[in-house]
Tab-separated table of C-alpha atoms in Angstrom:
chain	number	residue	atom	x	y	z
I	1387	MET	CA	0.000	0.000	0.000
I	1388	VAL	CA	2.804	2.398	0.881
I	1389	ASN	CA	4.452	1.753	-2.480
I	1390	TRP	CA	1.252	2.767	-4.268
I	1391	ILE	CA	1.031	5.958	-2.192
I	1392	TRP	CA	4.594	6.949	-3.109
I	1393	LEU	CA	3.950	6.076	-6.746
I	1394	PHE	CA	0.899	8.329	-6.700
I	1395	PHE	CA	2.928	11.229	-5.262
I	1396	ILE	CA	5.645	10.821	-7.898
I	1397	VAL	CA	3.243	10.568	-10.824
I	1398	ALA	CA	1.125	13.467	-9.534
I	1399	SER	CA	4.166	15.720	-9.121
I	1400	VAL	CA	5.390	14.968	-12.643
I	1401	VAL	CA	1.934	15.559	-14.148
I	1402	VAL	CA	1.422	18.840	-12.285
I	1403	ALA	CA	4.937	19.997	-13.209
I	1404	ALA	CA	4.279	19.197	-16.871
I	1405	ILE	CA	0.983	21.112	-16.817
I	1406	THR	CA	2.450	24.148	-15.063
I	1407	GLY	CA	5.699	24.107	-17.040
I	1408	LYS	CA	7.945	23.511	-14.008
I	1409	MET	CA	9.614	20.272	-15.000
I	1410	ASP	CA	13.047	21.812	-14.408
I	1411	ALA	CA	12.117	22.517	-10.778
I	1412	VAL	CA	10.979	18.919	-10.248
I	1413	THR	CA	14.182	17.581	-11.813
I	1414	GLN	CA	16.330	19.848	-9.658
I	1415	ALA	CA	14.399	18.855	-6.525
I	1416	ALA	CA	14.911	15.164	-7.340
I	1417	PHE	CA	18.672	15.604	-7.694
I	1418	ASP	CA	18.871	17.753	-4.547
I	1419	GLY	CA	16.906	15.159	-2.587
I	1420	ALA	CA	19.155	12.342	-3.768
I	1421	LYS	CA	22.261	14.342	-2.856
I	1422	SER	CA	20.859	15.198	0.580
I	1423	GLY	CA	19.919	11.555	1.199
I	1424	VAL	CA	23.433	10.348	0.453
I	1425	THR	CA	24.965	13.079	2.635
I	1426	VAL	CA	22.712	12.283	5.593
I	1427	SER	CA	23.335	8.548	5.178
I	1428	PHE	CA	27.112	8.991	5.360
I	1429	GLY	CA	26.683	11.181	8.421
I	1430	LEU	CA	24.512	8.556	10.104
I	1431	ILE	CA	27.051	5.795	9.473
I	1432	SER	CA	29.594	7.241	11.903
I	1433	ILE	CA	26.998	7.745	14.643
I	1434	MET	CA	25.477	4.296	14.177
I	1435	VAL	CA	28.923	2.647	14.173
I	1436	PHE	CA	29.783	4.454	17.407
I	1437	TRP	CA	26.600	3.456	19.232
I	1438	LEU	CA	26.607	-0.097	17.897
I	1439	GLY	CA	30.176	-0.360	19.157
I	1440	MET	CA	29.072	0.941	22.554
I	1441	MET	CA	26.273	-1.643	22.566
I	1442	ARG	CA	28.808	-4.387	21.791
I	1443	ILE	CA	31.015	-3.217	24.657
I	1444	ALA	CA	27.970	-3.170	26.942
I	1445	GLU	CA	27.075	-6.680	25.789
I	1446	ASP	CA	30.586	-8.006	26.423
I	1447	ALA	CA	30.608	-6.318	29.838
I	1448	GLY	CA	27.321	-7.967	30.772
I	1449	LEU	CA	25.319	-4.748	30.965
I	1450	LEU	CA	22.791	-5.873	28.356
I	1451	GLN	CA	22.233	-9.122	30.238
I	1452	LYS	CA	21.526	-7.147	33.408
I	1453	LEU	CA	19.169	-4.878	31.495
I	1454	ALA	CA	17.443	-7.933	30.029
I	1455	ARG	CA	16.986	-9.376	33.529
I	1456	MET	CA	15.490	-6.065	34.651
I	1457	LEU	CA	13.086	-6.143	31.711
I	1458	GLY	CA	12.284	-9.815	32.227
I	1459	PRO	CA	9.355	-9.419	34.677
I	1460	ILE	CA	7.849	-6.636	32.541
I	1461	VAL	CA	8.162	-8.691	29.358
I	1462	ARG	CA	6.567	-11.739	30.990
I	1463	MET	CA	3.710	-9.564	32.231
I	1464	LEU	CA	3.156	-8.065	28.756
I	1465	PHE	CA	3.435	-11.459	27.037
I	1466	PRO	CA	1.625	-13.877	29.382
I	1467	ASP	CA	0.796	-16.299	26.548
I	1468	VAL	CA	4.467	-16.858	25.590
I	1469	PRO	CA	6.235	-19.693	27.472
I	1470	ARG	CA	8.782	-18.439	29.989
I	1471	ASN	CA	11.899	-19.947	28.376
I	1472	HIS	CA	10.806	-19.621	24.753
I	1473	PRO	CA	13.430	-18.071	22.383
I	1474	ALA	CA	10.972	-15.310	21.486
I	1475	ILE	CA	11.361	-13.820	24.984
I	1476	GLY	CA	15.100	-13.276	24.459
I	1477	TYR	CA	14.584	-11.606	21.083
I	1478	ILE	CA	11.824	-9.406	22.493
I	1479	MET	CA	14.068	-8.213	25.327
I	1480	SER	CA	16.919	-7.512	22.887
I	1481	ASN	CA	14.528	-5.556	20.670
I	1482	LEU	CA	13.271	-3.449	23.567
I	1483	SER	CA	16.810	-2.843	24.849
I	1484	ALA	CA	17.984	-1.547	21.463
I	1485	ASN	CA	14.912	0.680	21.145
I	1486	LEU	CA	15.629	2.197	24.570
I	1487	PHE	CA	18.829	3.640	23.111
I	1488	GLY	CA	17.232	4.742	19.849
I	1489	LEU	CA	19.023	2.086	17.795
I	1490	GLY	CA	16.153	1.280	15.462
I	1491	ASN	CA	18.449	-0.331	12.890
I	1492	ALA	CA	19.796	-2.700	15.530
I	1493	ALA	CA	16.331	-3.373	16.970
I	1494	THR	CA	14.754	-4.331	13.645
I	1495	PRO	CA	16.548	-7.700	13.158
I	1496	MET	CA	15.702	-8.695	16.730
I	1497	GLY	CA	12.077	-7.729	16.179
I	1498	ILE	CA	11.919	-9.829	13.009
I	1499	LYS	CA	13.414	-12.831	14.796
I	1500	ALA	CA	10.957	-12.396	17.656
I	1501	MET	CA	8.049	-12.343	15.190
I	1502	GLN	CA	9.354	-15.509	13.529
I	1503	GLU	CA	9.530	-17.271	16.888
I	1504	LEU	CA	6.052	-16.057	17.856
I	1505	GLN	CA	4.728	-17.355	14.544
I	1506	LYS	CA	5.826	-20.846	15.604
I	1507	LEU	CA	3.361	-20.568	18.522
I	1508	ASN	CA	0.588	-19.332	16.251
I	1509	PRO	CA	-2.257	-21.864	15.788
I	1510	ASP	CA	-3.560	-19.871	12.819
I	1511	PRO	CA	-0.657	-18.663	10.615
I	1512	ALA	CA	-3.000	-16.375	8.669
I	1513	THR	CA	-3.933	-14.351	11.790
I	1514	ALA	CA	-1.641	-12.464	14.163
I	1515	THR	CA	-1.692	-13.613	17.775
I	1516	PRO	CA	-2.155	-11.187	20.710
I	1517	ALA	CA	1.560	-11.541	21.498
I	1518	MET	CA	2.497	-10.506	17.946
I	1519	CYS	CA	0.200	-7.471	18.176
I	1520	THR	CA	1.739	-6.538	21.528
I	1521	LEU	CA	5.258	-6.730	20.099
I	1522	LEU	CA	4.284	-4.599	17.106
I	1523	ALA	CA	2.728	-1.956	19.369
I	1524	LEU	CA	5.754	-1.845	21.679
I	1525	ASN	CA	8.241	-1.780	18.815
I	1526	THR	CA	6.400	1.126	17.196
I	1527	SER	CA	6.006	3.229	20.347
I	1528	SER	CA	8.989	2.064	22.415
I	1529	ILE	CA	10.300	4.308	25.159
I	1530	THR	CA	13.526	5.919	23.936
I	1531	ILE	CA	16.051	7.169	26.481
I	1532	ILE	CA	18.605	8.375	23.913
I	1533	PRO	CA	17.202	9.134	20.407
I	1534	THR	CA	20.480	8.297	18.701
I	1535	THR	CA	19.265	8.495	15.107
I	1536	LEU	CA	17.491	11.824	15.590
I	1537	ILE	CA	20.528	13.303	17.325
I	1538	ALA	CA	22.705	12.192	14.403
I	1539	ILE	CA	20.347	13.806	11.872
I	1540	ARG	CA	20.291	17.063	13.845
I	1541	MET	CA	24.101	17.049	13.983
I	1542	ASN	CA	24.225	16.560	10.222
I	1543	TYR	CA	22.076	19.612	9.662
I	1544	GLY	CA	24.130	21.813	11.974
I	1545	SER	CA	21.906	21.972	15.044
I	1546	ALA	CA	23.342	24.143	17.832
I	1547	ASN	CA	22.204	21.643	20.473
I	1548	PRO	CA	21.426	18.260	18.900
I	1549	ALA	CA	20.737	16.543	22.236
I	1550	GLU	CA	18.141	19.019	23.500
I	1551	ILE	CA	15.350	16.732	22.242
I	1552	ILE	CA	16.163	13.964	24.736
I	1553	GLY	CA	13.701	15.177	27.370
I	1554	THR	CA	10.812	15.756	24.999
I	1555	THR	CA	11.502	12.497	23.154
I	1556	LEU	CA	11.488	10.577	26.432
I	1557	ALA	CA	8.177	12.160	27.450
I	1558	ALA	CA	6.577	11.596	24.045
I	1559	THR	CA	7.670	7.955	23.793
I	1560	PHE	CA	6.628	7.306	27.409
I	1561	ILE	CA	3.123	8.565	26.662
I	1562	ALA	CA	2.998	6.660	23.363
I	1563	THR	CA	4.116	3.413	25.031
I	1564	GLY	CA	1.567	3.874	27.816
I	1565	ALA	CA	-1.192	4.401	25.261
I	1566	ALA	CA	-0.043	1.344	23.278
I	1567	ILE	CA	-0.063	-0.868	26.383
I	1568	LEU	CA	-3.515	0.349	27.443
I	1569	ALA	CA	-4.913	-0.275	23.954
I	1570	ASP	CA	-3.272	-3.705	23.877
I	1571	ARG	CA	-4.736	-4.684	27.274
I	1572	TRP	CA	-8.190	-3.479	26.183
I	1573	TYR	CA	-8.116	-5.526	22.989
I	1574	ARG	CA	-6.795	-8.567	24.860
I	1575	ARG	CA	-9.757	-8.426	27.229
I	1576	LYS	CA	-12.166	-7.819	24.352
I	1577	SER	CA	-10.880	-10.695	22.201
I	1578	PRO	CA	-10.328	-14.150	23.734
I	1579	PRO	CA	-6.894	-15.729	23.151
I	1580	PRO	CA	-6.606	-18.326	20.392
I	1581	ASN	CA	-7.389	-21.897	21.409
I	1582	ILE	CA	-4.109	-23.653	20.779
I	1583	THR	CA	-5.421	-27.014	21.978
I	1584	ASN	CA	-8.135	-27.188	19.337
I	1585	SER	CA	-5.669	-26.255	16.609
I	1586	LEU	CA	-3.382	-29.230	17.293
I	1587	PRO	CA	-3.782	-32.229	14.978
I	1588	ARG	CA	-5.699	-35.111	16.549
I	1589	GLN	CA	-3.629	-38.226	17.067
I	1590	PRO	CA	-5.125	-41.501	15.835
I	1591	GLY	CA	-6.332	-43.822	18.590
I	1592	ILE	CA	-6.668	-41.014	21.150
I	1593	LYS	CA	-10.182	-40.380	22.372
I	1594	SER	CA	-11.542	-36.885	22.642
I	1595	ALA	CA	-12.873	-35.621	25.946
I	1596	THR	CA	-15.988	-34.330	24.193
I	1597	PRO	CA	-18.748	-36.955	24.191
I	1598	ALA	CA	-20.910	-37.562	21.141
I	1599	ALA	CA	-24.670	-37.430	21.133
I	1600	GLY	CA	-24.904	-41.029	22.394
I	1601	GLY	CA	-22.633	-40.296	25.334
I	1602	GLU	CA	-19.568	-42.145	23.968
I	1603	PRO	CA	-16.341	-40.228	23.409
I	1604	VAL	CA	-15.421	-39.443	19.814
I	1605	VAL	CA	-12.280	-41.125	18.404
């Protein structure tokens, strides 16, 4: 859907520019945008390498493990339908830890792996489970202590104080995460969890606990 929206914007801009005789302006804007994108990308590389290196040092020093243990009770409370020692829990905690430091690029692979593990618990592969919806909501609105990417962009564009957004970003993401959790809890209460037992294949020779009309269990 997003691809169609962008295609519409591009086609509409070209058509309007052709009608108004401003094709040169559109061409110049396209080249300027491409140049700016490359410049910002190179500027972000240094910042991302620095913070990813810091995260690796923190991981080797055991700080991420301690943070994961601190997040453990919260994660288990938010994902009550995921088994305690399931691999998805580890990926979820890694995803949340990376998002806390504004490392969206580092959080994305962990989020994808967590979704893949949650899909293995899904009795209906065509429908997202409550745990998958919870992860998506938290990943989208995650509390961010240090908005690393935004700080890097502001530095690239010559901001006098790139880090001044930390306080407002923390407040905004805290409110967004609170709203996401409240909405998730409301929908969880409104919609019953999927019945995993009924979705399992019936083994031959095992009698069902549900009696038939004549009172005998169904095989």
